[in-house]
PDB file of C-alpha atoms in Angstrom:
ATOM      1  CA  MET A   1      15.976   9.267   0.886  1.00 50.00           C
ATOM      2  CA  PRO A   2      15.425   9.824   4.403  1.00 62.00           C
ATOM      3  CA  LEU A   3      12.561   8.046   5.816  1.00 88.00           C
ATOM      4  CA  THR A   4      10.641   7.260   9.044  1.00 95.00           C
ATOM      5  CA  ILE A   5       9.992   3.551  10.234  1.00 96.00           C
ATOM      6  CA  LEU A   6       6.973   2.491  11.957  1.00 96.00           C
ATOM      7  CA  THR A   7       5.487  -0.391  13.877  1.00 96.00           C
ATOM      8  CA  GLY A   8       2.745  -1.432  15.959  1.00 94.00           C
ATOM      9  CA  PRO A   9       0.841  -4.062  18.059  1.00 92.00           C
ATOM     10  CA  VAL A  10      -2.687  -5.219  17.343  1.00 92.00           C
ATOM     11  CA  ALA A  11      -4.907  -2.989  19.207  1.00 90.00           C
ATOM     12  CA  PRO A  12      -8.799  -2.231  19.408  1.00 88.00           C
ATOM     13  CA  LEU A  13      -9.791   0.048  16.278  1.00 87.00           C
ATOM     14  CA  GLY A  14     -10.768   3.352  17.446  1.00 78.00           C
ATOM     15  CA  ASP A  15     -13.641   3.024  20.179  1.00 79.00           C
ATOM     16  CA  THR A  16     -14.673  -0.445  18.943  1.00 83.00           C
ATOM     17  CA  ASP A  17     -13.990  -3.954  20.129  1.00 83.00           C
ATOM     18  CA  ARG A  18     -12.475  -4.887  16.635  1.00 88.00           C
ATOM     19  CA  LEU A  19      -8.840  -5.428  16.508  1.00 87.00           C
ATOM     20  CA  SER A  20      -6.399  -3.903  14.239  1.00 91.00           C
ATOM     21  CA  GLY A  21      -2.704  -3.244  13.812  1.00 89.00           C
ATOM     22  CA  ILE A  22      -3.181  -0.141  11.828  1.00 93.00           C
ATOM     23  CA  ALA A  23      -1.833   2.316  14.580  1.00 91.00           C
ATOM     24  CA  LYS A  24       1.746   2.573  13.972  1.00 95.00           C
ATOM     25  CA  THR A  25       4.368   4.663  15.922  1.00 94.00           C
ATOM     26  CA  PRO A  26       8.082   5.655  14.942  1.00 95.00           C
ATOM     27  CA  VAL A  27      10.939   3.491  15.980  1.00 95.00           C
ATOM     28  CA  THR A  28      14.214   4.553  17.282  1.00 92.00           C
ATOM     29  CA  ALA A  29      16.033   1.194  17.921  1.00 94.00           C
ATOM     30  CA  PRO A  30      17.611  -0.700  15.105  1.00 96.00           C
ATOM     31  CA  LEU A  31      14.946  -3.307  13.654  1.00 96.00           C
ATOM     32  CA  TRP A  32      15.199  -6.512  11.927  1.00 97.00           C
ATOM     33  CA  LEU A  33      13.512  -6.703   8.527  1.00 98.00           C
ATOM     34  CA  GLY A  34      12.310 -10.538   7.861  1.00 97.00           C
ATOM     35  CA  ALA A  35      10.489 -12.190   5.055  1.00 96.00           C
ATOM     36  CA  GLU A  36       7.142 -11.079   6.540  1.00 94.00           C
ATOM     37  CA  GLY A  37       7.914  -7.423   7.877  1.00 95.00           C
ATOM     38  CA  PHE A  38       9.628  -5.594  10.641  1.00 97.00           C
ATOM     39  CA  ALA A  39      10.095  -7.213  13.965  1.00 95.00           C
ATOM     40  CA  GLY A  40       7.519  -6.135  16.528  1.00 91.00           C
ATOM     41  CA  ASP A  41       5.100  -5.174  14.044  1.00 92.00           C
ATOM     42  CA  ALA A  42       1.693  -6.861  13.967  1.00 83.00           C
ATOM     43  CA  GLN A  43      -1.583  -7.603  11.998  1.00 80.00           C
ATOM     44  CA  ALA A  44      -4.838  -8.435  13.205  1.00 60.00           C
ATOM     45  CA  ASP A  45      -6.368 -10.348  10.106  1.00 67.00           C
ATOM     46  CA  ARG A  46      -3.634 -12.145   8.386  1.00 61.00           C
ATOM     47  CA  ARG A  47      -5.822 -13.358   5.735  1.00 63.00           C
ATOM     48  CA  VAL A  48      -5.955 -10.153   4.149  1.00 57.00           C
ATOM     49  CA  HIS A  49      -2.951  -8.238   5.800  1.00 66.00           C
ATOM     50  CA  GLY A  50       0.798  -8.715   6.277  1.00 72.00           C
ATOM     51  CA  GLY A  51       2.477 -11.938   4.587  1.00 87.00           C
ATOM     52  CA  ILE A  52       5.254 -12.193   1.852  1.00 94.00           C
ATOM     53  CA  GLU A  53       3.881  -9.937  -0.612  1.00 96.00           C
ATOM     54  CA  LYS A  54       2.726  -7.284   1.806  1.00 96.00           C
ATOM     55  CA  ALA A  55       5.505  -7.404   4.239  1.00 96.00           C
ATOM     56  CA  VAL A  56       6.044  -3.641   4.414  1.00 97.00           C
ATOM     57  CA  HIS A  57       3.543  -0.738   3.945  1.00 97.00           C
ATOM     58  CA  HIS A  58       4.921   2.277   2.353  1.00 98.00           C
ATOM     59  CA  TYR A  59       2.605   5.643   2.241  1.00 98.00           C
ATOM     60  CA  PRO A  60       3.961   8.865   1.073  1.00 98.00           C
ATOM     61  CA  PHE A  61       4.032  11.856   3.624  1.00 97.00           C
ATOM     62  CA  ASP A  62       3.458  13.875   0.273  1.00 97.00           C
ATOM     63  CA  HIS A  63      -0.065  12.979   0.649  1.00 98.00           C
ATOM     64  CA  TYR A  64      -0.785  14.317   3.829  1.00 97.00           C
ATOM     65  CA  ALA A  65      -1.358  17.839   2.711  1.00 97.00           C
ATOM     66  CA  ASP A  66      -3.770  16.923   0.235  1.00 97.00           C
ATOM     67  CA  TRP A  67      -5.842  14.647   2.904  1.00 98.00           C
ATOM     68  CA  ARG A  68      -5.506  17.846   5.381  1.00 97.00           C
ATOM     69  CA  SER A  69      -6.996  19.874   2.474  1.00 97.00           C
ATOM     70  CA  ASP A  70      -9.870  17.234   1.848  1.00 97.00           C
ATOM     71  CA  LEU A  71     -10.897  16.157   5.675  1.00 97.00           C
ATOM     72  CA  GLY A  72     -10.437  19.630   7.533  1.00 94.00           C
ATOM     73  CA  ASP A  73      -7.035  19.124   9.108  1.00 91.00           C
ATOM     74  CA  PRO A  74      -7.878  16.377  11.390  1.00 95.00           C
ATOM     75  CA  PRO A  75      -5.050  15.698  14.251  1.00 95.00           C
ATOM     76  CA  ILE A  76      -4.605  12.236  13.044  1.00 95.00           C
ATOM     77  CA  LEU A  77      -2.694  13.659  10.016  1.00 97.00           C
ATOM     78  CA  ASP A  78      -0.182  15.570  12.237  1.00 95.00           C
ATOM     79  CA  HIS A  79       2.250  12.888  11.978  1.00 94.00           C
ATOM     80  CA  ALA A  80       2.872   9.792   9.982  1.00 96.00           C
ATOM     81  CA  GLY A  81       1.452   6.879  10.643  1.00 96.00           C
ATOM     82  CA  ALA A  82      -2.226   7.662   9.868  1.00 96.00           C
ATOM     83  CA  PHE A  83      -2.416   4.916   7.246  1.00 97.00           C
ATOM     84  CA  GLY A  84      -0.795   2.114   9.074  1.00 96.00           C
ATOM     85  CA  GLU A  85       2.161   2.694   7.301  1.00 97.00           C
ATOM     86  CA  ASN A  86       5.310   1.034   7.949  1.00 97.00           C
ATOM     87  CA  ILE A  87       7.491   3.394   5.946  1.00 97.00           C
ATOM     88  CA  SER A  88       7.085   7.145   5.522  1.00 97.00           C
ATOM     89  CA  THR A  89       8.945   9.452   3.025  1.00 96.00           C
ATOM     90  CA  THR A  90       8.809  12.438   1.090  1.00 95.00           C
ATOM     91  CA  GLY A  91       9.648  12.735  -2.729  1.00 95.00           C
ATOM     92  CA  MET A  92       8.379   9.372  -3.503  1.00 97.00           C
ATOM     93  CA  THR A  93       4.732   8.701  -4.957  1.00 98.00           C
ATOM     94  CA  GLU A  94       2.823   6.278  -7.014  1.00 98.00           C
ATOM     95  CA  GLU A  95       3.660   8.790 -10.098  1.00 98.00           C
ATOM     96  CA  ASN A  96       7.567   7.900  -9.727  1.00 98.00           C
ATOM     97  CA  VAL A  97       7.621   4.357  -8.264  1.00 98.00           C
ATOM     98  CA  ALA A  98       6.955   1.407 -10.279  1.00 98.00           C
ATOM     99  CA  VAL A  99       6.095  -2.113  -9.751  1.00 98.00           C
ATOM    100  CA  GLY A 100       9.054  -4.479  -9.526  1.00 98.00           C
ATOM    101  CA  ASP A 101      11.388  -1.474  -8.137  1.00 98.00           C
ATOM    102  CA  VAL A 102      14.288  -2.835  -6.186  1.00 98.00           C
ATOM    103  CA  PHE A 103      15.404  -0.768  -3.120  1.00 98.00           C
ATOM    104  CA  GLN A 104      18.183  -0.896  -0.574  1.00 97.00           C
ATOM    105  CA  LEU A 105      16.916  -0.322   2.911  1.00 97.00           C
ATOM    106  CA  GLY A 106      19.726  -0.636   5.534  1.00 95.00           C
ATOM    107  CA  ASP A 107      21.171  -4.013   5.011  1.00 97.00           C
ATOM    108  CA  ALA A 108      17.943  -5.494   3.739  1.00 98.00           C
ATOM    109  CA  LEU A 109      16.765  -5.306  -0.397  1.00 98.00           C
ATOM    110  CA  VAL A 110      12.996  -4.813  -0.833  1.00 98.00           C
ATOM    111  CA  GLN A 111      10.852  -4.719  -3.912  1.00 98.00           C
ATOM    112  CA  VAL A 112       7.681  -3.295  -4.803  1.00 98.00           C
ATOM    113  CA  SER A 113       5.035  -5.914  -4.955  1.00 98.00           C
ATOM    114  CA  GLN A 114       1.580  -4.164  -5.554  1.00 98.00           C
ATOM    115  CA  GLY A 115      -0.380  -1.190  -4.605  1.00 98.00           C
ATOM    116  CA  ARG A 116      -2.503  -0.949  -1.373  1.00 97.00           C
ATOM    117  CA  GLN A 117      -6.333  -1.812  -1.804  1.00 96.00           C
ATOM    118  CA  PRO A 118      -7.694   0.162   1.143  1.00 96.00           C
ATOM    119  CA  CYS A 119      -9.907  -1.487   3.491  1.00 95.00           C
ATOM    120  CA  TRP A 120     -13.018  -0.346   5.875  1.00 94.00           C
ATOM    121  CA  LYS A 121     -10.742  -0.110   8.809  1.00 94.00           C
ATOM    122  CA  LEU A 122      -9.570   3.513   7.468  1.00 96.00           C
ATOM    123  CA  ASN A 123     -13.273   4.467   7.750  1.00 96.00           C
ATOM    124  CA  TYR A 124     -13.113   3.902  11.435  1.00 94.00           C
ATOM    125  CA  ARG A 125      -9.439   5.119  11.790  1.00 94.00           C
ATOM    126  CA  PHE A 126     -10.359   8.494  10.379  1.00 95.00           C
ATOM    127  CA  GLY A 127     -13.849   8.776  11.464  1.00 94.00           C
ATOM    128  CA  VAL A 128     -14.951   9.184   8.117  1.00 96.00           C
ATOM    129  CA  ASN A 129     -17.823   6.538   6.633  1.00 95.00           C
ATOM    130  CA  ASP A 130     -16.239   6.700   3.007  1.00 97.00           C
ATOM    131  CA  MET A 131     -12.499   7.061   3.823  1.00 98.00           C
ATOM    132  CA  ALA A 132     -11.508   3.713   2.350  1.00 98.00           C
ATOM    133  CA  ARG A 133     -13.382   4.796  -1.223  1.00 98.00           C
ATOM    134  CA  ARG A 134     -11.597   8.039  -0.963  1.00 98.00           C
ATOM    135  CA  VAL A 135      -8.398   6.470  -0.887  1.00 98.00           C
ATOM    136  CA  GLN A 136      -9.107   4.269  -3.723  1.00 98.00           C
ATOM    137  CA  ASN A 137     -10.571   6.802  -5.672  1.00 98.00           C
ATOM    138  CA  THR A 138      -7.836   9.409  -5.367  1.00 98.00           C
ATOM    139  CA  GLY A 139      -5.062   6.795  -6.138  1.00 98.00           C
ATOM    140  CA  ARG A 140      -3.148   8.085  -2.930  1.00 98.00           C
ATOM    141  CA  THR A 141      -2.980   4.352  -1.692  1.00 98.00           C
ATOM    142  CA  GLY A 142       0.429   3.717  -1.027  1.00 98.00           C
ATOM    143  CA  TRP A 143       1.972   0.568  -1.784  1.00 98.00           C
ATOM    144  CA  TYR A 144       3.731  -2.822  -0.141  1.00 98.00           C
ATOM    145  CA  TYR A 145       7.035  -4.460  -0.500  1.00 98.00           C
ATOM    146  CA  ARG A 146       8.335  -7.969  -0.540  1.00 98.00           C
ATOM    147  CA  VAL A 147      11.568  -8.558   1.171  1.00 98.00           C
ATOM    148  CA  LEU A 148      14.424  -9.967  -1.194  1.00 98.00           C
ATOM    149  CA  GLN A 149      16.960 -10.072   1.287  1.00 98.00           C
ATOM    150  CA  PRO A 150      16.354  -9.695   5.328  1.00 98.00           C
ATOM    151  CA  GLY A 151      18.560  -7.329   7.200  1.00 98.00           C
ATOM    152  CA  MET A 152      18.709  -4.874   9.820  1.00 97.00           C
ATOM    153  CA  VAL A 153      17.387  -1.356   9.535  1.00 96.00           C
ATOM    154  CA  ARG A 154      18.647   1.493  11.520  1.00 92.00           C
ATOM    155  CA  VAL A 155      17.224   4.882  12.108  1.00 87.00           C
ATOM    156  CA  GLY A 156      19.115   7.331   9.453  1.00 87.00           C
ATOM    157  CA  ASP A 157      19.066   4.777   7.006  1.00 92.00           C
ATOM    158  CA  ASP A 158      17.849   5.419   3.153  1.00 92.00           C
ATOM    159  CA  LEU A 159      15.841   3.939   1.068  1.00 95.00           C
ATOM    160  CA  LEU A 160      17.828   3.850  -2.208  1.00 96.00           C
ATOM    161  CA  ARG A 161      16.484   2.479  -5.447  1.00 98.00           C
ATOM    162  CA  ILE A 162      19.051   0.133  -7.140  1.00 98.00           C
ATOM    163  CA  ASP A 163      16.955  -1.236  -9.985  1.00 98.00           C
ATOM    164  CA  ARG A 164      14.036  -1.134 -12.189  1.00 98.00           C
ATOM    165  CA  LEU A 165      12.510  -4.045 -13.699  1.00 98.00           C
ATOM    166  CA  ALA A 166       9.189  -2.687 -15.112  1.00 98.00           C
ATOM    167  CA  PRO A 167       9.564   1.195 -15.585  1.00 97.00           C
ATOM    168  CA  ASP A 168       6.209   1.243 -17.504  1.00 97.00           C
ATOM    169  CA  TRP A 169       4.224  -0.095 -15.105  1.00 98.00           C
ATOM    170  CA  THR A 170       4.194   2.784 -12.201  1.00 98.00           C
ATOM    171  CA  LEU A 171       1.758   2.293  -9.314  1.00 98.00           C
ATOM    172  CA  ARG A 172      -0.128   5.161 -10.810  1.00 98.00           C
ATOM    173  CA  ARG A 173      -0.557   3.623 -13.882  1.00 98.00           C
ATOM    174  CA  LEU A 174      -1.319   0.262 -12.362  1.00 98.00           C
ATOM    175  CA  TRP A 175      -4.108   1.910 -10.265  1.00 98.00           C
ATOM    176  CA  HIS A 176      -5.615   3.758 -13.514  1.00 98.00           C
ATOM    177  CA  VAL A 177      -6.250   0.387 -15.128  1.00 98.00           C
ATOM    178  CA  MET A 178      -7.525  -1.684 -12.084  1.00 97.00           C
ATOM    179  CA  TYR A 179      -9.789   1.395 -10.729  1.00 97.00           C
ATOM    180  CA  VAL A 180     -10.699   3.493 -13.552  1.00 97.00           C
ATOM    181  CA  ASP A 181      -9.996   2.087 -17.183  1.00 97.00           C
ATOM    182  CA  ARG A 182     -11.187  -1.317 -15.457  1.00 97.00           C
ATOM    183  CA  LEU A 183     -12.007  -3.536 -18.443  1.00 98.00           C
ATOM    184  CA  ASN A 184      -9.112  -2.495 -20.855  1.00 98.00           C
ATOM    185  CA  LEU A 185      -8.586  -6.031 -22.127  1.00 97.00           C
ATOM    186  CA  ASP A 186      -4.980  -5.172 -23.642  1.00 98.00           C
ATOM    187  CA  LEU A 187      -3.717  -3.611 -20.401  1.00 98.00           C
ATOM    188  CA  LEU A 188      -5.406  -6.505 -18.022  1.00 98.00           C
ATOM    189  CA  ALA A 189      -3.302  -8.973 -20.340  1.00 98.00           C
ATOM    190  CA  GLU A 190      -0.002  -7.026 -19.753  1.00 98.00           C
ATOM    191  CA  ILE A 191      -0.904  -7.049 -15.900  1.00 98.00           C
ATOM    192  CA  ALA A 192      -1.699 -10.715 -15.853  1.00 98.00           C
ATOM    193  CA  ALA A 193       1.667 -11.426 -17.445  1.00 98.00           C
ATOM    194  CA  LEU A 194       3.469  -8.911 -15.123  1.00 98.00           C
ATOM    195  CA  ASP A 195       5.730 -11.383 -13.186  1.00 97.00           C
ATOM    196  CA  VAL A 196       7.100  -8.730 -10.564  1.00 98.00           C
ATOM    197  CA  LEU A 197       3.523  -8.048  -9.719  1.00 98.00           C
ATOM    198  CA  ALA A 198       1.956  -9.855  -6.657  1.00 98.00           C
ATOM    199  CA  ASP A 199       0.101 -12.998  -8.005  1.00 97.00           C
ATOM    200  CA  GLY A 200      -3.379 -11.683  -6.146  1.00 95.00           C
ATOM    201  CA  TRP A 201      -3.385  -8.523  -8.343  1.00 97.00           C
ATOM    202  CA  ARG A 202      -2.622 -10.684 -11.642  1.00 98.00           C
ATOM    203  CA  ARG A 203      -5.348 -13.180 -10.862  1.00 97.00           C
ATOM    204  CA  TYR A 204      -7.760  -9.885 -10.580  1.00 97.00           C
ATOM    205  CA  ALA A 205      -6.694  -9.273 -14.030  1.00 98.00           C
ATOM    206  CA  ARG A 206      -7.138 -12.988 -15.144  1.00 98.00           C
ATOM    207  CA  ARG A 207     -10.620 -13.076 -13.708  1.00 98.00           C
ATOM    208  CA  ARG A 208     -11.564  -9.753 -15.452  1.00 98.00           C
ATOM    209  CA  LEU A 209     -10.539 -11.017 -18.828  1.00 98.00           C
ATOM    210  CA  GLU A 210     -12.325 -14.309 -18.322  1.00 97.00           C
ATOM    211  CA  SER A 211     -15.692 -12.894 -16.947  1.00 97.00           C
ATOM    212  CA  GLY A 212     -15.765  -9.519 -18.685  1.00 97.00           C
ATOM    213  CA  ARG A 213     -16.605  -8.032 -15.244  1.00 97.00           C
ATOM    214  CA  VAL A 214     -14.994  -5.994 -12.471  1.00 97.00           C
ATOM    215  CA  GLU A 215     -15.040  -7.598  -8.854  1.00 96.00           C
ATOM    216  CA  ASP A 216     -17.384  -6.366  -6.023  1.00 97.00           C
ATOM    217  CA  TRP A 217     -15.356  -3.663  -3.730  1.00 96.00           C
ATOM    218  CA  ARG A 218     -18.165  -3.081  -1.353  1.00 96.00           C
ATOM    219  CA  PRO A 219     -17.054  -5.946   0.968  1.00 96.00           C
ATOM    220  CA  ARG A 220     -13.516  -4.461   1.306  1.00 96.00           C
ATOM    221  CA  LEU A 221     -14.503  -0.868   1.388  1.00 97.00           C
ATOM    222  CA  GLU A 222     -17.428  -0.782   3.456  1.00 94.00           C
ATOM    223  CA  GLY A 223     -17.013  -3.826   5.880  1.00 86.00           C
TER     224      GLY A 223
END
């Protein structure tokens, strides 16, 4: 599947003095993809962005038309990269991608590790006070990969699925349990035991099972 690869440095977020790596632009030269992401890519707050389980962010370009309809066609949606993604494609969405799916990307192998949990930086990026919450509520979140095998990635490479380890757990289904059917104990128990899912998400499921409560999203969504 043809794709666009994007990277970016840490820079001020919009017209604020807050730093972010959310502004990504397409690359044209071959890039090394290592255990924590593409060479030359950066994240401002490594406590919550980047790392092994969030090495590469994929956002479907398919969603851009819906966002243009929702938001009044802002210029930021004219090109891929509006959501801070490293990979942009068409034809792949949360409906047909599952946790644990393994893809060949150039010389590298990547595996879907978790959905994206949108944060308040999207509010500044788009100039929409509740943009992060809109992303979460629609399920148009995108997802992350862990890198199973580092390697070079070149313009023109395809993203080819080569294995499915948990086909029942599409990202859309995972989103529905985490954000809609939030205290379905049977499904939370399945998520807690889903070994291809990032441990952070499995901990959310375990905490809900133990407490009977859903975590407070406001700090993440509102800043």
